[in-house]
mmCIF file of C-alpha atoms in Angstrom:
data_model
loop_
_atom_site.group_PDB
_atom_site.id
_atom_site.type_symbol
_atom_site.label_atom_id
_atom_site.label_comp_id
_atom_site.label_asym_id
_atom_site.label_seq_id
_atom_site.Cartn_x
_atom_site.Cartn_y
_atom_site.Cartn_z
ATOM 1 C CA MET N 364 161.692 112.037 110.901
ATOM 2 C CA HIS N 365 159.614 113.956 108.361
ATOM 3 C CA LEU N 366 162.452 113.814 105.830
ATOM 4 C CA ALA N 367 162.885 110.075 106.345
ATOM 5 C CA ARG N 368 159.168 109.521 105.761
ATOM 6 C CA ALA N 369 159.170 111.753 102.674
ATOM 7 C CA PHE N 370 162.137 110.045 101.013
ATOM 8 C CA ASP N 371 160.787 106.606 101.890
ATOM 9 C CA ALA N 372 157.397 107.486 100.377
ATOM 10 C CA VAL N 373 158.929 108.099 96.937
ATOM 11 C CA GLY N 374 161.011 104.939 96.927
ATOM 12 C CA TYR N 375 164.378 105.842 98.396
ATOM 13 C CA ARG N 376 166.229 103.447 100.685
ATOM 14 C CA VAL N 377 166.558 105.482 103.877
ATOM 15 C CA TYR N 378 168.917 105.097 106.813
ATOM 16 C CA ALA N 379 167.942 107.070 109.920
ATOM 17 C CA LEU N 380 170.847 107.632 112.282
ATOM 18 C CA HIS N 381 170.497 107.861 116.039
ATOM 19 C CA SER N 382 173.200 108.207 118.667
ATOM 20 C CA ARG N 383 171.598 106.466 121.663
ATOM 21 C CA PRO N 384 169.763 103.181 122.282
ATOM 22 C CA LEU N 385 166.248 103.415 120.863
ATOM 23 C CA ASN N 386 164.639 102.638 124.218
ATOM 24 C CA SER N 387 166.366 105.645 125.818
ATOM 25 C CA TYR N 388 164.288 108.172 123.839
ATOM 26 C CA GLN N 389 161.175 109.526 125.525
ATOM 27 C CA GLY N 390 158.273 111.860 124.840
ATOM 28 C CA ILE N 391 158.028 113.456 121.416
ATOM 29 C CA ARG N 392 161.359 111.953 120.314
ATOM 30 C CA ALA N 393 160.115 108.443 121.013
ATOM 31 C CA ALA N 394 156.890 109.258 119.148
ATOM 32 C CA ARG N 395 158.859 110.399 116.098
ATOM 33 C CA LEU N 396 160.914 107.216 116.039
ATOM 34 C CA ALA N 397 157.749 105.137 116.364
ATOM 35 C CA ALA N 398 156.249 107.001 113.397
ATOM 36 C CA LEU N 399 159.024 105.927 111.031
ATOM 37 C CA PRO N 400 157.939 103.335 108.461
ATOM 38 C CA ALA N 401 159.282 99.815 108.977
ATOM 39 C CA SER N 402 161.181 100.160 105.695
ATOM 40 C CA VAL N 403 163.381 102.920 107.153
ATOM 41 C CA ARG N 404 166.553 101.373 108.555
ATOM 42 C CA LYS N 405 167.390 102.724 112.008
ATOM 43 C CA TRP N 406 171.160 102.794 112.505
ATOM 44 C CA ARG N 407 172.954 103.674 115.718
ATOM 45 C CA ALA N 408 176.337 105.317 115.232
ATOM 46 C CA ASP N 409 178.662 107.857 116.792
ATOM 47 C CA LEU N 410 179.908 109.820 113.768
ATOM 48 C CA ARG N 411 183.049 110.802 115.676
ATOM 49 C CA GLU N 412 184.118 107.145 115.625
ATOM 50 C CA THR N 413 185.396 106.524 112.107
ATOM 51 C CA PRO N 414 184.937 102.717 112.205
ATOM 52 C CA GLU N 415 181.232 103.230 113.004
ATOM 53 C CA LEU N 416 180.925 105.849 110.269
ATOM 54 C CA ASP N 417 182.714 103.607 107.759
ATOM 55 C CA ALA N 418 180.436 100.678 108.591
ATOM 56 C CA LEU N 419 177.388 102.811 107.869
ATOM 57 C CA ILE N 420 178.754 104.167 104.582
ATOM 58 C CA ASP N 421 179.842 100.715 103.407
ATOM 59 C CA GLU N 422 176.355 99.359 104.131
ATOM 60 C CA ALA N 423 174.271 102.273 102.828
ATOM 61 C CA ARG N 424 176.479 103.569 99.974
ATOM 62 C CA PRO N 425 174.525 106.845 100.091
ATOM 63 C CA ALA N 426 173.706 108.917 97.043
ATOM 64 C CA LEU N 427 172.615 111.758 99.351
ATOM 65 C CA TRP N 428 173.793 112.502 102.876
ATOM 66 C CA ILE N 429 171.683 114.900 104.959
ATOM 67 C CA HIS N 430 173.913 116.159 107.766
ATOM 68 C CA HIS N 431 171.234 117.059 110.308
ATOM 69 C CA VAL N 432 173.480 116.703 113.337
ATOM 70 C CA GLY N 433 173.098 118.975 116.314
ATOM 71 C CA SER N 434 174.084 119.676 119.865
ATOM 72 C CA THR N 435 171.206 121.686 121.297
ATOM 73 C CA VAL N 436 171.513 121.355 125.068
ATOM 74 C CA ASN N 437 171.128 124.874 126.469
ATOM 75 C CA TYR N 438 171.470 126.239 122.933
ATOM 76 C CA THR N 439 169.816 129.606 123.638
ATOM 77 C CA SER N 440 172.241 130.413 126.455
ATOM 78 C CA MET N 441 175.413 132.448 126.172
ATOM 79 C CA ASP N 442 177.024 129.596 128.140
ATOM 80 C CA PHE N 443 176.346 127.104 125.333
ATOM 81 C CA ASP N 444 179.348 124.807 124.785
ATOM 82 C CA TRP N 445 180.069 125.697 121.165
ATOM 83 C CA LEU N 446 183.418 123.901 121.073
ATOM 84 C CA GLY N 447 181.770 120.742 122.343
ATOM 85 C CA ALA N 448 179.116 121.170 119.659
ATOM 86 C CA LEU N 449 181.777 121.336 116.949
ATOM 87 C CA ASP N 450 183.136 118.016 118.138
ATOM 88 C CA VAL N 451 179.760 116.477 117.274
ATOM 89 C CA THR N 452 178.770 118.419 114.149
ATOM 90 C CA ALA N 453 181.949 119.507 112.358
ATOM 91 C CA ARG N 454 184.742 117.129 113.346
ATOM 92 C CA PRO N 455 183.256 114.107 111.539
ATOM 93 C CA LEU N 456 182.983 116.063 108.279
ATOM 94 C CA GLY N 457 186.593 115.605 107.143
ATOM 95 C CA HIS N 458 186.437 111.824 107.100
ATOM 96 C CA LEU N 459 182.847 111.883 105.886
ATOM 97 C CA TYR N 460 183.617 113.970 102.792
ATOM 98 C CA ALA N 461 186.634 111.846 101.903
ATOM 99 C CA ARG N 462 184.432 108.750 101.921
ATOM 100 C CA LEU N 463 181.471 110.324 100.114
ATOM 101 C CA GLN N 464 183.732 111.553 97.302
ATOM 102 C CA THR N 465 184.407 107.952 96.268
ATOM 103 C CA MET N 466 180.671 107.336 95.820
ATOM 104 C CA GLY N 467 179.673 110.436 93.898
ATOM 105 C CA ALA N 468 177.356 111.421 96.741
ATOM 106 C CA LYS N 469 175.798 114.816 97.412
ATOM 107 C CA VAL N 470 175.385 116.539 100.786
ATOM 108 C CA ILE N 471 172.804 118.782 102.423
ATOM 109 C CA VAL N 472 173.858 120.429 105.686
ATOM 110 C CA THR N 473 171.163 121.904 107.912
ATOM 111 C CA GLY N 474 172.435 125.194 109.226
ATOM 112 C CA SER N 475 170.637 127.718 111.398
ATOM 113 C CA THR N 476 169.159 131.167 111.028
ATOM 114 C CA MET N 477 171.192 132.020 114.121
ATOM 115 C CA GLU N 478 174.267 132.082 111.874
ATOM 116 C CA TYR N 479 173.153 135.510 110.630
ATOM 117 C CA GLY N 480 172.389 137.271 113.888
ATOM 118 C CA PRO N 481 169.699 139.929 114.405
ATOM 119 C CA ALA N 482 168.860 142.294 111.558
ATOM 120 C CA ASN N 483 166.394 145.021 110.636
ATOM 121 C CA ALA N 484 165.524 143.441 107.282
ATOM 122 C CA ALA N 485 164.923 139.969 105.900
ATOM 123 C CA ASP N 486 168.014 137.756 105.755
ATOM 124 C CA ARG N 487 169.467 136.952 102.356
ATOM 125 C CA ALA N 488 171.527 133.868 101.604
ATOM 126 C CA ALA N 489 174.558 136.014 100.732
ATOM 127 C CA ALA N 490 174.195 138.332 103.745
ATOM 128 C CA PRO N 491 177.195 138.546 106.099
ATOM 129 C CA CYS N 492 176.997 136.131 108.996
ATOM 130 C CA ARG N 493 177.553 137.762 112.378
ATOM 131 C CA PRO N 494 176.172 135.345 114.955
ATOM 132 C CA GLU N 495 175.620 136.819 118.396
ATOM 133 C CA THR N 496 175.255 133.532 120.262
ATOM 134 C CA PRO N 497 177.679 130.642 120.830
ATOM 135 C CA TYR N 498 175.168 128.302 119.183
ATOM 136 C CA GLY N 499 175.050 130.473 116.070
ATOM 137 C CA LEU N 500 178.854 130.513 116.030
ATOM 138 C CA SER N 501 178.986 126.718 116.215
ATOM 139 C CA LYS N 502 176.543 126.329 113.315
ATOM 140 C CA LEU N 503 178.416 128.861 111.186
ATOM 141 C CA ALA N 504 181.701 127.048 111.821
ATOM 142 C CA GLU N 505 180.027 123.790 110.777
ATOM 143 C CA THR N 506 178.627 125.163 107.518
ATOM 144 C CA LEU N 507 181.910 126.897 106.634
ATOM 145 C CA ALA N 508 183.787 123.647 107.259
ATOM 146 C CA ALA N 509 181.342 121.849 104.962
ATOM 147 C CA ARG N 510 181.885 124.481 102.265
ATOM 148 C CA GLN N 511 185.663 124.118 102.426
ATOM 149 C CA LEU N 512 185.479 120.324 102.300
ATOM 150 C CA ALA N 513 182.977 120.426 99.441
ATOM 151 C CA LEU N 514 185.467 122.455 97.413
ATOM 152 C CA ARG N 515 188.392 120.261 98.406
ATOM 153 C CA TYR N 516 186.721 116.964 97.541
ATOM 154 C CA GLY N 517 184.399 118.115 94.768
ATOM 155 C CA VAL N 518 181.295 116.909 96.621
ATOM 156 C CA PRO N 519 178.180 118.945 95.675
ATOM 157 C CA THR N 520 176.881 120.505 98.881
ATOM 158 C CA ARG N 521 174.035 122.795 99.849
ATOM 159 C CA VAL N 522 173.356 124.453 103.200
ATOM 160 C CA ALA N 523 169.728 124.824 104.280
ATOM 161 C CA ARG N 524 169.183 127.530 106.884
ATOM 162 C CA VAL N 525 165.617 126.680 107.757
ATOM 163 C CA TYR N 526 163.353 129.234 109.396
ATOM 164 C CA ILE N 527 161.286 127.851 112.293
ATOM 165 C CA PRO N 528 159.546 124.759 110.905
ATOM 166 C CA PHE N 529 156.278 123.610 112.433
ATOM 167 C CA GLY N 530 153.904 120.705 111.996
ATOM 168 C CA ARG N 531 152.832 117.381 113.407
ATOM 169 C CA TRP N 532 155.161 115.811 115.991
ATOM 170 C CA ASP N 533 156.556 119.256 116.826
ATOM 171 C CA SER N 534 158.206 119.821 120.190
ATOM 172 C CA PRO N 535 155.559 120.937 122.700
ATOM 173 C CA THR N 536 157.982 123.594 123.988
ATOM 174 C CA LYS N 537 157.997 125.523 120.695
ATOM 175 C CA LEU N 538 155.893 128.608 120.034
ATOM 176 C CA VAL N 539 153.226 127.282 117.645
ATOM 177 C CA PRO N 540 152.319 124.180 119.723
ATOM 178 C CA GLN N 541 152.215 126.246 122.906
ATOM 179 C CA VAL N 542 149.871 128.825 121.366
ATOM 180 C CA VAL N 543 147.642 126.141 119.820
ATOM 181 C CA GLU N 544 147.315 124.273 123.129
ATOM 182 C CA ALA N 545 146.531 127.505 125.005
ATOM 183 C CA LEU N 546 143.813 128.353 122.472
ATOM 184 C CA LYS N 547 142.320 124.859 122.706
ATOM 185 C CA GLU N 548 142.222 125.078 126.498
ATOM 186 C CA GLY N 549 140.972 128.671 126.583
ATOM 187 C CA ARG N 550 143.796 129.886 128.791
ATOM 188 C CA PRO N 551 146.181 132.839 128.480
ATOM 189 C CA ILE N 552 149.815 132.401 127.472
ATOM 190 C CA ASP N 553 152.799 134.630 128.213
ATOM 191 C CA LEU N 554 154.315 136.101 125.038
ATOM 192 C CA SER N 555 156.574 138.995 124.148
ATOM 193 C CA GLU N 556 155.184 142.255 122.795
ATOM 194 C CA GLY N 557 155.294 140.700 119.325
ATOM 195 C CA LEU N 558 157.398 143.423 117.721
ATOM 196 C CA GLN N 559 159.858 141.012 116.111
ATOM 197 C CA LYS N 560 159.269 139.478 112.700
ATOM 198 C CA ARG N 561 159.800 135.766 112.055
ATOM 199 C CA ASP N 562 159.306 133.420 109.142
ATOM 200 C CA PHE N 563 157.577 130.095 109.792
ATOM 201 C CA ILE N 564 157.463 127.219 107.335
ATOM 202 C CA GLY N 565 155.428 124.028 107.383
ATOM 203 C CA VAL N 566 157.607 120.961 107.700
ATOM 204 C CA ALA N 567 155.868 119.294 104.719
ATOM 205 C CA ASP N 568 156.977 122.231 102.536
ATOM 206 C CA ILE N 569 160.569 121.723 103.650
ATOM 207 C CA CYS N 570 160.393 118.073 102.694
#
């Protein structure tokens, strides 16, 4: 939502994809959709269905495709369905890249810091990826598939492994909103011992 607003603000024609009927979204997701400018075109499509994907590409003729597709149900669990996630995130990429090649488009894929796995030092872009969770494995498979297809079709592609964004319209279940609300209400909050190190980045800076 923040990206759509940012691109719209500088004059781009933006298509915002959603997979379900708009009236089925609730809570913070509904608030994000409501915050989109009227000039942003909301487009419902299942990217696994090539006729729906083709209809979108024929209409939008994108110069830039941001592949911010995710399957995040139970994503912190070791029982996460990583193969099911690939069906949503990676399987559409083959047809997508073949179509985008004909338009000279570029691609940004949003990966995950969970592709790297735990480490005792700051992650580097070229560091080996050894994900320890099924979700991290699914995201790594997606970004590797994008890399292979980028080379095959000559479509310029970048992967953004974003570290814990925060800002307005954030999910109330995330760390920063939970701490802020606890401080505002003057109540304690259960946290870990705080020995781990994490990078946080404001969502406006990402945009």
